[in-house]
CSV table of N, CA and C in Angstrom, one decimal:
chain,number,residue,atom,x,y,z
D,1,UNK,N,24.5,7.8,1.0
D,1,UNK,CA,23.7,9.0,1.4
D,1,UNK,C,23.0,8.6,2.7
D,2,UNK,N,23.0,9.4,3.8
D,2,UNK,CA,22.5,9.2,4.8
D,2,UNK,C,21.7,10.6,5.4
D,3,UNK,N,20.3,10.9,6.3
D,3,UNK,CA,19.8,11.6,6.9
D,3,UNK,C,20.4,11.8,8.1
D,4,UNK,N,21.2,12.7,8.8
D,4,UNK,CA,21.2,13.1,10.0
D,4,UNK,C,19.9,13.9,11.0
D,5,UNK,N,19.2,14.1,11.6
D,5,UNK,CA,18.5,14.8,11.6
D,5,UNK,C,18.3,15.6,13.2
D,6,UNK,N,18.5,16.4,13.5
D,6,UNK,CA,18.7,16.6,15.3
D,6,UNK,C,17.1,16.7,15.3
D,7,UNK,N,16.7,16.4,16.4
D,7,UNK,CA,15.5,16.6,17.2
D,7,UNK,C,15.6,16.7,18.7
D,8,UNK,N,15.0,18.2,18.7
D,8,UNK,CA,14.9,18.6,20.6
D,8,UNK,C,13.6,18.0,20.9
D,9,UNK,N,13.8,17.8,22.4
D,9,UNK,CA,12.5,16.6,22.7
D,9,UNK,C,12.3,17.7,23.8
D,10,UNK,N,11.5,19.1,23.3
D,10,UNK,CA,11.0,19.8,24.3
D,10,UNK,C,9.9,20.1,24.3
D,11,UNK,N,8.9,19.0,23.3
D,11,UNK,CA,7.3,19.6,23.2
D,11,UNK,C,7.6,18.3,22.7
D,12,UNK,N,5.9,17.8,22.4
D,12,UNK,CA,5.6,16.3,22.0
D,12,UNK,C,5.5,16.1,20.8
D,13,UNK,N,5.8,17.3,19.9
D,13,UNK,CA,5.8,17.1,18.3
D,13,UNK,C,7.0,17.1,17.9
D,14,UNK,N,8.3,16.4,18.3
D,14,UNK,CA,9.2,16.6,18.5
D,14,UNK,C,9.5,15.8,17.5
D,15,UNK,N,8.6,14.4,16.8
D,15,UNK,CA,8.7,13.4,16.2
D,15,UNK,C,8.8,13.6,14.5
D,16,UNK,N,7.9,14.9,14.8
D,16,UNK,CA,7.1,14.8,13.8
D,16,UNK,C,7.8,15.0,12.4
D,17,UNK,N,9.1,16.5,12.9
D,17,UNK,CA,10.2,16.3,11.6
D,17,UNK,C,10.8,15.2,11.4
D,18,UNK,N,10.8,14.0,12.0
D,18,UNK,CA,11.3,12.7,11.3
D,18,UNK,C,10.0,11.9,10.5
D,19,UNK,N,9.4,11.9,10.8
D,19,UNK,CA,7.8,11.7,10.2
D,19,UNK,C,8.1,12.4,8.7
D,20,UNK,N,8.0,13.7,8.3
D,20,UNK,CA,8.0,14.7,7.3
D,20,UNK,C,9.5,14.4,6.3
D,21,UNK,N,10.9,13.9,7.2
D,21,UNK,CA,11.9,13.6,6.7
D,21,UNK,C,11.4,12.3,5.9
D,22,UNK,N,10.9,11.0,6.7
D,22,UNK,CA,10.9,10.0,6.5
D,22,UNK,C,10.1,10.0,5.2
D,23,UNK,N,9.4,10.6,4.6
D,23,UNK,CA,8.3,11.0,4.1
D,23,UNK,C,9.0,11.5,2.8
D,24,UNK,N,10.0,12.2,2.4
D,24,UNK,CA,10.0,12.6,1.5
D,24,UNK,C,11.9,11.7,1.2
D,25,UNK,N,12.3,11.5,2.2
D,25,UNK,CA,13.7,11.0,1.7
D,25,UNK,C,13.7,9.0,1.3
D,26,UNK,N,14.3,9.0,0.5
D,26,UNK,CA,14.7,7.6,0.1
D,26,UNK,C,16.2,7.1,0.6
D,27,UNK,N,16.5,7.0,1.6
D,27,UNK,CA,17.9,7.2,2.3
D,27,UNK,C,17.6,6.8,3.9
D,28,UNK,N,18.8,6.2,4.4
D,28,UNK,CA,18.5,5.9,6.1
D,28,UNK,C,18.9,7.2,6.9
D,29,UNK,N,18.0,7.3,8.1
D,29,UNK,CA,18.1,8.3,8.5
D,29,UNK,C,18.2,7.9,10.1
D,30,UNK,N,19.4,8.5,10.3
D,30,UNK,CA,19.6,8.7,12.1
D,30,UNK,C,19.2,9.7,12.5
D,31,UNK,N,18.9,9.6,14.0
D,31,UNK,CA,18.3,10.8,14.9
D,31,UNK,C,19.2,10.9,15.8
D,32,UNK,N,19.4,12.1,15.9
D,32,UNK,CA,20.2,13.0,16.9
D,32,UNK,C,19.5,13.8,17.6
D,33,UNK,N,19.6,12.7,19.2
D,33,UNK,CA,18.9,13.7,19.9
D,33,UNK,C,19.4,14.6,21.2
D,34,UNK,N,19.0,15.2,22.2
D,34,UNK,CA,20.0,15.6,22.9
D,34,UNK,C,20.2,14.4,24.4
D,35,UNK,N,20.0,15.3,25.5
D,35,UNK,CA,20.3,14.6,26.9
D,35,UNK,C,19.1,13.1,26.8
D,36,UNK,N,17.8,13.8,26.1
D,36,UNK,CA,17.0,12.7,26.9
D,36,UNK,C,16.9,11.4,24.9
D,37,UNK,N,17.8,11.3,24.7
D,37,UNK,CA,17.7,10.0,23.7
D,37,UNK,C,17.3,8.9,24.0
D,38,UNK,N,17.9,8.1,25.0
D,38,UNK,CA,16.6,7.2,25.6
D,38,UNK,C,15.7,7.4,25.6
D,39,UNK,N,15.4,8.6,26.2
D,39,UNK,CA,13.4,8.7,25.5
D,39,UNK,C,12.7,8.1,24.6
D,40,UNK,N,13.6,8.6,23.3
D,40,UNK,CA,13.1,8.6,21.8
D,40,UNK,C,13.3,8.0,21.0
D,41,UNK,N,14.1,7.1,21.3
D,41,UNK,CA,15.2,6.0,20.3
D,41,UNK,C,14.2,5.2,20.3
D,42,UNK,N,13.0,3.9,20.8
D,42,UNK,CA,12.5,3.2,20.3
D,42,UNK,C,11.9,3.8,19.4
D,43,UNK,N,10.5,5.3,19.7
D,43,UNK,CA,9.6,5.2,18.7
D,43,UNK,C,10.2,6.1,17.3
D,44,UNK,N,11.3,6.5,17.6
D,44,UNK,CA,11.9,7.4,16.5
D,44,UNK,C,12.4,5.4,15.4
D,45,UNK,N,12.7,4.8,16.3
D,45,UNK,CA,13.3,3.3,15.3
D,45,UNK,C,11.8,3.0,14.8
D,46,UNK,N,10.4,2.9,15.6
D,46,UNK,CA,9.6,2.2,15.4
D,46,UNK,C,8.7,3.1,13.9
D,47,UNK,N,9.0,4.3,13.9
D,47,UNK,CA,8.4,5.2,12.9
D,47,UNK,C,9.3,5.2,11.5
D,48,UNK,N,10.5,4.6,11.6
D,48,UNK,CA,11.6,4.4,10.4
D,48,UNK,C,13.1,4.8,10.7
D,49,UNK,N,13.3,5.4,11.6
D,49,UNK,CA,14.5,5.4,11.8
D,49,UNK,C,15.5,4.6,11.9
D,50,UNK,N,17.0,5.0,11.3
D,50,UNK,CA,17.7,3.9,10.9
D,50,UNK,C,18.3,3.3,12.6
D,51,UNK,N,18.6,4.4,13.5
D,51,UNK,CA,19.3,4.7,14.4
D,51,UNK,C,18.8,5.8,15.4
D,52,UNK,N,19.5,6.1,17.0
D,52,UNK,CA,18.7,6.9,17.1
D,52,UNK,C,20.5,7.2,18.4
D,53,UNK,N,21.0,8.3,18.3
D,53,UNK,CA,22.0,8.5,18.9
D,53,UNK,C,21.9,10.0,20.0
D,54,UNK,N,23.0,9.5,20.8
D,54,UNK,CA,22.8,11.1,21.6
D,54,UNK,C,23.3,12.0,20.9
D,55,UNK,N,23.3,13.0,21.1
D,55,UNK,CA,24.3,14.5,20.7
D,55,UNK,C,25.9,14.4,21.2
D,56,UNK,N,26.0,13.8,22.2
D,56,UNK,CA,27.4,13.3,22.6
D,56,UNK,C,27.9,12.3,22.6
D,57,UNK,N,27.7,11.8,21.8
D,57,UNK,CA,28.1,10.4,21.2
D,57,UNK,C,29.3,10.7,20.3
D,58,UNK,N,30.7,10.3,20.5
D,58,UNK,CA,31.7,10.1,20.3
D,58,UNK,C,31.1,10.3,18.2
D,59,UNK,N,32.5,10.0,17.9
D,59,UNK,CA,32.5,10.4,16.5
D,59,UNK,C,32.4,9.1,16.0
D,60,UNK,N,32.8,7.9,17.0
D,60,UNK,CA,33.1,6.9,16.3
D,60,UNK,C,31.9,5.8,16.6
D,61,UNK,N,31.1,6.3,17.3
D,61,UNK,CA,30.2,6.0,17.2
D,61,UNK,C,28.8,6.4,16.2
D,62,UNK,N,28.8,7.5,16.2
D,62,UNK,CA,28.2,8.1,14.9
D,62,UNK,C,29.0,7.4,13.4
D,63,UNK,N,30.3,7.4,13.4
D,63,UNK,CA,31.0,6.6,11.8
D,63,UNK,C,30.3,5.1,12.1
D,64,UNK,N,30.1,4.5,13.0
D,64,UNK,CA,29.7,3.2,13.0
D,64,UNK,C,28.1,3.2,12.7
D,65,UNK,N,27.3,3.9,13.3
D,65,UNK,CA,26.1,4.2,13.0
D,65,UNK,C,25.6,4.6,11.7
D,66,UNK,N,26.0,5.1,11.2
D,66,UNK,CA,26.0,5.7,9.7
D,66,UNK,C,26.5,4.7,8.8
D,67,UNK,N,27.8,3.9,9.2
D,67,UNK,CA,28.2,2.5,8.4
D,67,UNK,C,27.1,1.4,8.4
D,68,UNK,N,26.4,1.0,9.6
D,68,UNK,CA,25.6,-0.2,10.0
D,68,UNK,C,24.4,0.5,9.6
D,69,UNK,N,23.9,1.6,9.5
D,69,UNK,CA,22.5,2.4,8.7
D,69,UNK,C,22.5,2.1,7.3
D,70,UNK,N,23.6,2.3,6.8
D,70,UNK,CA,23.5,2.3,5.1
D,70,UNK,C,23.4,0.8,4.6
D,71,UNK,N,24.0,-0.3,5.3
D,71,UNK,CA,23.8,-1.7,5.4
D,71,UNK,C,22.9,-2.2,5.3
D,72,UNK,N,22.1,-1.4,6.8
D,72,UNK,CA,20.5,-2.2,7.1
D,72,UNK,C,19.6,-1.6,5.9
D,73,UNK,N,19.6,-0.5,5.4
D,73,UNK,CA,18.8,0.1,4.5
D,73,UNK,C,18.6,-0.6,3.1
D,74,UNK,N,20.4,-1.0,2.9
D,74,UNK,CA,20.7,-1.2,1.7
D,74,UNK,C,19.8,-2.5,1.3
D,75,UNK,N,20.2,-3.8,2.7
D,75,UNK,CA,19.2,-5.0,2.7
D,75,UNK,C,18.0,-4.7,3.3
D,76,UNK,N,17.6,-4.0,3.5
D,76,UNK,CA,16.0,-3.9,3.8
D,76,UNK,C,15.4,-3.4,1.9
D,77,UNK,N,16.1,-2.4,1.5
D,77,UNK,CA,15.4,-2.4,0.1
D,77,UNK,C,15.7,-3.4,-0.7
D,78,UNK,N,16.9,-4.3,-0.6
D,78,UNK,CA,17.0,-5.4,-1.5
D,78,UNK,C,15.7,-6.3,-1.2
D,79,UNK,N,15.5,-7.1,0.0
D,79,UNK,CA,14.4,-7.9,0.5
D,79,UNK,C,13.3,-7.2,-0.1
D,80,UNK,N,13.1,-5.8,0.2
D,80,UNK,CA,11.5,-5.2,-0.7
D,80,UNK,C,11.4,-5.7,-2.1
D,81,UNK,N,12.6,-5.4,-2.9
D,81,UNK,CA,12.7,-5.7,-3.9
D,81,UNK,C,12.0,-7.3,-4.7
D,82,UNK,N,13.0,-8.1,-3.6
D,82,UNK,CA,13.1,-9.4,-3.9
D,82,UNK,C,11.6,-10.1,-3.4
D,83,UNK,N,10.5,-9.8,-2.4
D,83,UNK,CA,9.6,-9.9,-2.3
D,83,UNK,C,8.4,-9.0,-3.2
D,84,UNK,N,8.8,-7.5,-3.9
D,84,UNK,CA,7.7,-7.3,-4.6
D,84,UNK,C,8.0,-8.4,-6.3
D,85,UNK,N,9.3,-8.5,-6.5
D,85,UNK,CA,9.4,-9.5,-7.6
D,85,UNK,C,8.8,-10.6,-7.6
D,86,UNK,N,8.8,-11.1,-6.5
D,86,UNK,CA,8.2,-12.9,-5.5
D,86,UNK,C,6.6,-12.2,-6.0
D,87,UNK,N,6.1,-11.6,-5.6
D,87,UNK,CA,4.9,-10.9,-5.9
D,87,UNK,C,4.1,-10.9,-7.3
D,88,UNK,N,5.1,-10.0,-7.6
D,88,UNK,CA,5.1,-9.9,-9.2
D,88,UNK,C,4.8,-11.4,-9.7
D,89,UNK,N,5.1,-12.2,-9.8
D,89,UNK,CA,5.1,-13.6,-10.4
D,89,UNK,C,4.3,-14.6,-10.0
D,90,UNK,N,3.8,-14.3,-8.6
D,90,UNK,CA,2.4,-15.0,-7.9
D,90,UNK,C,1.5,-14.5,-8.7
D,91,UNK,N,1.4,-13.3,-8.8
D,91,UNK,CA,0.3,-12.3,-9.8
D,91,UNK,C,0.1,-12.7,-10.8
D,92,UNK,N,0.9,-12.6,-11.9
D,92,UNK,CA,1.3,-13.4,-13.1
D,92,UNK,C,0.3,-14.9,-13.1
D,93,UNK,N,1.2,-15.7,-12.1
D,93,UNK,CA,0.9,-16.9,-12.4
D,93,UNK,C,-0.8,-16.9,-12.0
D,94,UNK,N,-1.2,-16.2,-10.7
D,94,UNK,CA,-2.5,-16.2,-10.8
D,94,UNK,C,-3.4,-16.0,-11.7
D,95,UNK,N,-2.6,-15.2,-12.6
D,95,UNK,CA,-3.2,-14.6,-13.6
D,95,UNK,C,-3.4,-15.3,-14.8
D,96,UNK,N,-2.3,-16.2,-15.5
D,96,UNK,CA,-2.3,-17.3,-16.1
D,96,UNK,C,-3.5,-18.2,-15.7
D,97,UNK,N,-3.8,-18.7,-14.7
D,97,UNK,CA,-4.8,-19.6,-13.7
D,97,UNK,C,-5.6,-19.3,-14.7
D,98,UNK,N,-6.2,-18.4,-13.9
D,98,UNK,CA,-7.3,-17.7,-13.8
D,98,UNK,C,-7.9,-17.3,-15.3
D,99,UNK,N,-7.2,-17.1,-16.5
D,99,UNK,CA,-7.1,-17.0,-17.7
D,99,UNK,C,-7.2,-18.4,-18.6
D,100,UNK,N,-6.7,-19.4,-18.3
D,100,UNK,CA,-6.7,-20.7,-18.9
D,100,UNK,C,-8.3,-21.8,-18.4
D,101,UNK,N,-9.4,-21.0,-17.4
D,101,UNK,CA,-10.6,-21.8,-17.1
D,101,UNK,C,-11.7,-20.9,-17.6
D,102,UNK,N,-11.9,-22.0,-18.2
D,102,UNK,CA,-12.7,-21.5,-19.5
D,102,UNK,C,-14.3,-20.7,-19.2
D,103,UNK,N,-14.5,-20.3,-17.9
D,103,UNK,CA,-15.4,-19.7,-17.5
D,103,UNK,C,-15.1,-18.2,-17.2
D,104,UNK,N,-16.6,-17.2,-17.3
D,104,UNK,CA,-16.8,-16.4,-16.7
D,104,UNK,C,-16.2,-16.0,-15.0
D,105,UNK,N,-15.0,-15.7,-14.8
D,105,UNK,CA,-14.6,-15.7,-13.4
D,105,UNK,C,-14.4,-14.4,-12.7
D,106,UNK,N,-15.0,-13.8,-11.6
D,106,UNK,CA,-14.4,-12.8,-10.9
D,106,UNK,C,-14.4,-12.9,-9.6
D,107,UNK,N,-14.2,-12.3,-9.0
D,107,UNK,CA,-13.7,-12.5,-7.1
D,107,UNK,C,-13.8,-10.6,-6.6
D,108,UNK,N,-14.5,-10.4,-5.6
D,108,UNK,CA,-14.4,-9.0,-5.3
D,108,UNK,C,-14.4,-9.4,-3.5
D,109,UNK,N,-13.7,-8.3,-2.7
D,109,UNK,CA,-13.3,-8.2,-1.7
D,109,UNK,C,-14.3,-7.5,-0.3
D,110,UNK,N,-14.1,-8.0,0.7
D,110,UNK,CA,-15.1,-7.2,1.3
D,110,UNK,C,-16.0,-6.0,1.4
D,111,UNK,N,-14.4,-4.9,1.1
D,111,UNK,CA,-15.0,-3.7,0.0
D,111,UNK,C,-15.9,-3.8,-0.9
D,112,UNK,N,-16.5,-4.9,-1.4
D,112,UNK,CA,-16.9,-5.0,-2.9
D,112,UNK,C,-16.1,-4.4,-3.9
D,113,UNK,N,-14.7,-4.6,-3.7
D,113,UNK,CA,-14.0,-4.0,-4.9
D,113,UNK,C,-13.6,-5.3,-5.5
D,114,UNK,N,-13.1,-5.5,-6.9
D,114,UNK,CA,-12.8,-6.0,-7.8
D,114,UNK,C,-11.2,-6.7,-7.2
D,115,UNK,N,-10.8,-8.0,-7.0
D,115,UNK,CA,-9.7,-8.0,-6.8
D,115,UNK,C,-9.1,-9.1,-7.6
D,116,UNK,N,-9.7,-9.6,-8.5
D,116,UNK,CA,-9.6,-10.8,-9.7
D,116,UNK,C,-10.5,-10.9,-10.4
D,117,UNK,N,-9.9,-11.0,-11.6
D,117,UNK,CA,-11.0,-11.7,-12.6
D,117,UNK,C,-10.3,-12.5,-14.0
D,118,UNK,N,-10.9,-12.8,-14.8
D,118,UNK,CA,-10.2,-13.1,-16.3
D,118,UNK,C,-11.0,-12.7,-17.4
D,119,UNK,N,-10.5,-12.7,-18.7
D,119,UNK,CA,-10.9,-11.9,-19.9
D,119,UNK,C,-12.4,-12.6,-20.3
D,120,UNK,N,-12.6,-13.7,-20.1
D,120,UNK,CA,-14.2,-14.0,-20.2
D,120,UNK,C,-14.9,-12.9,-19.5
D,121,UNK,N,-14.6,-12.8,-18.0
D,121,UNK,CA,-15.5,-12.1,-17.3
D,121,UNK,C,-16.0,-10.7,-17.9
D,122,UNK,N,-15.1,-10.2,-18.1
D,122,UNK,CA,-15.2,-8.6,-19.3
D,122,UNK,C,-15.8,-8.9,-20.4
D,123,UNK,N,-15.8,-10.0,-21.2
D,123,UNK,CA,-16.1,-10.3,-22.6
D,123,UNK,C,-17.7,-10.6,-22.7
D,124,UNK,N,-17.8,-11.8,-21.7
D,124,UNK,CA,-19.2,-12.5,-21.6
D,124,UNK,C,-20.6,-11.0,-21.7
D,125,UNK,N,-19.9,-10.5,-20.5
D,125,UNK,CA,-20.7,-9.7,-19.3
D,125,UNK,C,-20.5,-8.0,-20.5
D,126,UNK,N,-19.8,-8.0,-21.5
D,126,UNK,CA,-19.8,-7.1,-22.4
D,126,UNK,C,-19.5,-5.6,-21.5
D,127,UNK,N,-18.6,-5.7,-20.4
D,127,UNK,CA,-17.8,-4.7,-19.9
D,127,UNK,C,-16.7,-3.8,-20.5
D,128,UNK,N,-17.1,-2.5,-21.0
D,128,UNK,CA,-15.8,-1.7,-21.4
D,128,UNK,C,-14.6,-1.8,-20.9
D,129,UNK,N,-13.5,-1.9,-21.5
D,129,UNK,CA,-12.2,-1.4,-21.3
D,129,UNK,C,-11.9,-0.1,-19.7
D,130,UNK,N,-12.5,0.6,-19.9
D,130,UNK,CA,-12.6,1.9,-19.2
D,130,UNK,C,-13.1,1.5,-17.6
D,131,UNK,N,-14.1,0.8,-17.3
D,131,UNK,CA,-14.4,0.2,-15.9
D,131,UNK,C,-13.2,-0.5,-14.9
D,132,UNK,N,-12.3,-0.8,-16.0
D,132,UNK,CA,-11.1,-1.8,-15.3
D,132,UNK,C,-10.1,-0.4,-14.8
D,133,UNK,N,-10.3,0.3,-15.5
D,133,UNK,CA,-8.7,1.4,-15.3
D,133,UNK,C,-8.8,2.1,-14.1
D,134,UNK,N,-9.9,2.5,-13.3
D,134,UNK,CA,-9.8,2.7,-12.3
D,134,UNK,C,-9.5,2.2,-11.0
D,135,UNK,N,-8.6,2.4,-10.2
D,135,UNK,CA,-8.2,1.5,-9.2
D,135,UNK,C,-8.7,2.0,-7.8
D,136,UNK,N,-9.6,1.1,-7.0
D,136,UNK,CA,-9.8,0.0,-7.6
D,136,UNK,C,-11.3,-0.1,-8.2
D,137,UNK,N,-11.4,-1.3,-9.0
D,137,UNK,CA,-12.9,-1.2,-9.4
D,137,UNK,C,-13.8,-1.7,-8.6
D,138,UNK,N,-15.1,-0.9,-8.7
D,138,UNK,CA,-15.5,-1.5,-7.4
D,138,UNK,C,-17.1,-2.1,-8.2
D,139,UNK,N,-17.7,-3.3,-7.4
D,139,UNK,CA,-18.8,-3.9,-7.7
D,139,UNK,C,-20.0,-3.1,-8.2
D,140,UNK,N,-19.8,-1.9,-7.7
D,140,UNK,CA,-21.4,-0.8,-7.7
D,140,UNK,C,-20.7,-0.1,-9.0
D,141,UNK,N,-19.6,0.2,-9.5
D,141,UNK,CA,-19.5,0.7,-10.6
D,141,UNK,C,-19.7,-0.2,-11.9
D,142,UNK,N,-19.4,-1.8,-11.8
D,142,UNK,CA,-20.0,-2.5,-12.7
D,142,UNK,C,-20.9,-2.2,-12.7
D,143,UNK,N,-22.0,-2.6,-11.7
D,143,UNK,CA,-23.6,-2.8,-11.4
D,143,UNK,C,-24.3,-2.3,-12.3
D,144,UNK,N,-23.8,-0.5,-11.8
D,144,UNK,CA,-24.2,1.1,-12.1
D,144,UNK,C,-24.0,0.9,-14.1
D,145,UNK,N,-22.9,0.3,-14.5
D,145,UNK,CA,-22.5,0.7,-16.0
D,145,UNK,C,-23.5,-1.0,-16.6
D,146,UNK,N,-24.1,-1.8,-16.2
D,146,UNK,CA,-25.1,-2.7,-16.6
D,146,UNK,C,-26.3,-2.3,-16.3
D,147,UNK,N,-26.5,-1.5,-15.5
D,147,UNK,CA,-27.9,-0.6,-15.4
D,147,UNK,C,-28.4,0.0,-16.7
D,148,UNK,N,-27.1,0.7,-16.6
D,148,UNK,CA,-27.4,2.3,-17.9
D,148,UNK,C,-27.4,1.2,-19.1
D,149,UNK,N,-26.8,0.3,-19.4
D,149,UNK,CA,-27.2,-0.9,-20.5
D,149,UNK,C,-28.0,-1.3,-21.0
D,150,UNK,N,-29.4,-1.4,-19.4
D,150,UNK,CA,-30.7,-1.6,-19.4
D,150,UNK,C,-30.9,-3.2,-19.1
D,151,UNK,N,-29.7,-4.0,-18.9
D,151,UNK,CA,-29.5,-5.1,-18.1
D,151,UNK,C,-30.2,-5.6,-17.3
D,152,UNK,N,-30.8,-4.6,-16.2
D,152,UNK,CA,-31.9,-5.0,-15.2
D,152,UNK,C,-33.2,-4.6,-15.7
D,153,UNK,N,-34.2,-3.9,-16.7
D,153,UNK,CA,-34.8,-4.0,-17.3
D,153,UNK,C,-35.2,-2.3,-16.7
D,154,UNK,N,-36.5,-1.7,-16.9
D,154,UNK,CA,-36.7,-0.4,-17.1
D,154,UNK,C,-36.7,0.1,-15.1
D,155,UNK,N,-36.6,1.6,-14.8
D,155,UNK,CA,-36.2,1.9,-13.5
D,155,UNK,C,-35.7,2.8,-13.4
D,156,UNK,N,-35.9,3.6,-12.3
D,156,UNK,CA,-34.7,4.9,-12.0
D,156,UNK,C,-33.4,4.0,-11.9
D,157,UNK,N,-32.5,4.8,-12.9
D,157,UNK,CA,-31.1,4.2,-12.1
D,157,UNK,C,-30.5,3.7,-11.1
D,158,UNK,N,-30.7,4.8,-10.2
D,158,UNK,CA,-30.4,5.3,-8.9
D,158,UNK,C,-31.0,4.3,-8.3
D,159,UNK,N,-32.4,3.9,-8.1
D,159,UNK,CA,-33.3,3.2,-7.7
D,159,UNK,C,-33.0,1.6,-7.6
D,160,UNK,N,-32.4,1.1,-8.8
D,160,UNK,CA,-32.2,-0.3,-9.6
D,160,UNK,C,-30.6,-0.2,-8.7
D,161,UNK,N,-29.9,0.5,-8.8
D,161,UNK,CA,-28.8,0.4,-8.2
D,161,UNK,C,-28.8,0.0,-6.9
D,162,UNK,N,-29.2,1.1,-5.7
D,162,UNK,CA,-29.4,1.0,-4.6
D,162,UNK,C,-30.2,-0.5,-4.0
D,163,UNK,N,-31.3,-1.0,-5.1
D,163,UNK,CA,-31.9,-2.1,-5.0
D,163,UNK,C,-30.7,-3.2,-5.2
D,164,UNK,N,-30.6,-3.3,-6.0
D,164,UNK,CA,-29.1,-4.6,-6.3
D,164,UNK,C,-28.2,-4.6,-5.5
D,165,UNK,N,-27.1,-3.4,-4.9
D,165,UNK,CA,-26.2,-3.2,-4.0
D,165,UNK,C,-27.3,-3.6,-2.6
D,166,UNK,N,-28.1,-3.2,-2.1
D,166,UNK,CA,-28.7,-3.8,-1.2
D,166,UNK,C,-28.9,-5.4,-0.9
D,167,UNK,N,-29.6,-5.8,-2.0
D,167,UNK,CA,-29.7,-7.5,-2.3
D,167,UNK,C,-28.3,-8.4,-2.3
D,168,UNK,N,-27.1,-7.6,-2.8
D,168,UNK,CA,-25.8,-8.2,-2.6
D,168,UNK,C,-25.3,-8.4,-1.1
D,169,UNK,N,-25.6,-7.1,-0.4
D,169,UNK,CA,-25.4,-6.9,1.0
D,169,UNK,C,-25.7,-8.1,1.7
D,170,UNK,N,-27.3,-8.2,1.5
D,170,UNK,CA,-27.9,-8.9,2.5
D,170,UNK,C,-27.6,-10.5,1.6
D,171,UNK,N,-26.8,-10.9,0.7
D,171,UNK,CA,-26.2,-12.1,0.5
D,171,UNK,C,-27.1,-12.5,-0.5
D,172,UNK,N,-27.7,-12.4,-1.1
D,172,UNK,CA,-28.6,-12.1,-2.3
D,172,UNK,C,-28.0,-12.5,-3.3
């Protein structure tokens, strides 16, 4: 299965139905363009395009384009594959790690979002099930659900919150 897709390059949104193709199809897709394809051929390649051909391009050039598209696509999803698995198993094993040291552990990201932890961390710290399931978890939603606990001791919520997230900021 392959996208053919023509695009006239007579206005500058010319791009944009391979954008909207690229977007919904799982399949390599050539661009057929007309006189000015040189134009278009890198950024139509640099946006996902398998290929980027004239309109007058011989037939046997388009059968060869469409043969060497389905190729590159075919090993480009294998490699995705084969690195989100490579992935998968660094994860894992981090996870193992991270699970076998007998402490309270977590790690959060510039975001202050959640990007590691282990089952002490949840357990110790008496964190529901339900704070993890949103992705991602972020530091101020812990904070916010040990507030309402009464963890930081009596306070406007809002107040104790904004205080803490502040004191974190400034390295606190």
């Amino acid at each position: 299965q392959v996208v053919l897709i023509d695009l006239d390059m007579s206005d500058a949104s010319a791009l944009e139905p391979l954008t909207v193709c690229l977007a919904l199809v799982d399949a390599p897709v050539i661009v057929l363009a007309g006189k000015d394809a040189h134009r278009i051929a890198q950024a139509a390649i640099e946006l996902g395009a398998q290929d980027c051909l004239s309109m007058r391009s011989e037939a046997k050039f388009l059968y060869k384009a469409i043969k060497y598209a389905i190729l590159r696509y075919q090993r480009s999803k294998s490699h995705q594959r084969t690195s989100e698995e490579a992935l998968q198993r660094s994860n894992t094993l981090l996870q193992g790690i991270l699970e076998s040291i007998p402490v309270a552990l977590c790690a959060f990201d510039q975001d202050q979002n959640l990007i590691a932890r282990n089952g002490l961390y949840q357990s110790v710290l008496g964190l529901p099930d339900h704070l993890f399931c949103q992705s991602p978890t972020s530091f101020a939603s812990i904070l916010e659900f040990q507030i309402t606990q009464g963890e930081f001791g009596p306070g406007e919520h809002r107040d104790v919150l904004a205080d803490r997230l502040s004191q974190v900021q400034q390295g606190m």
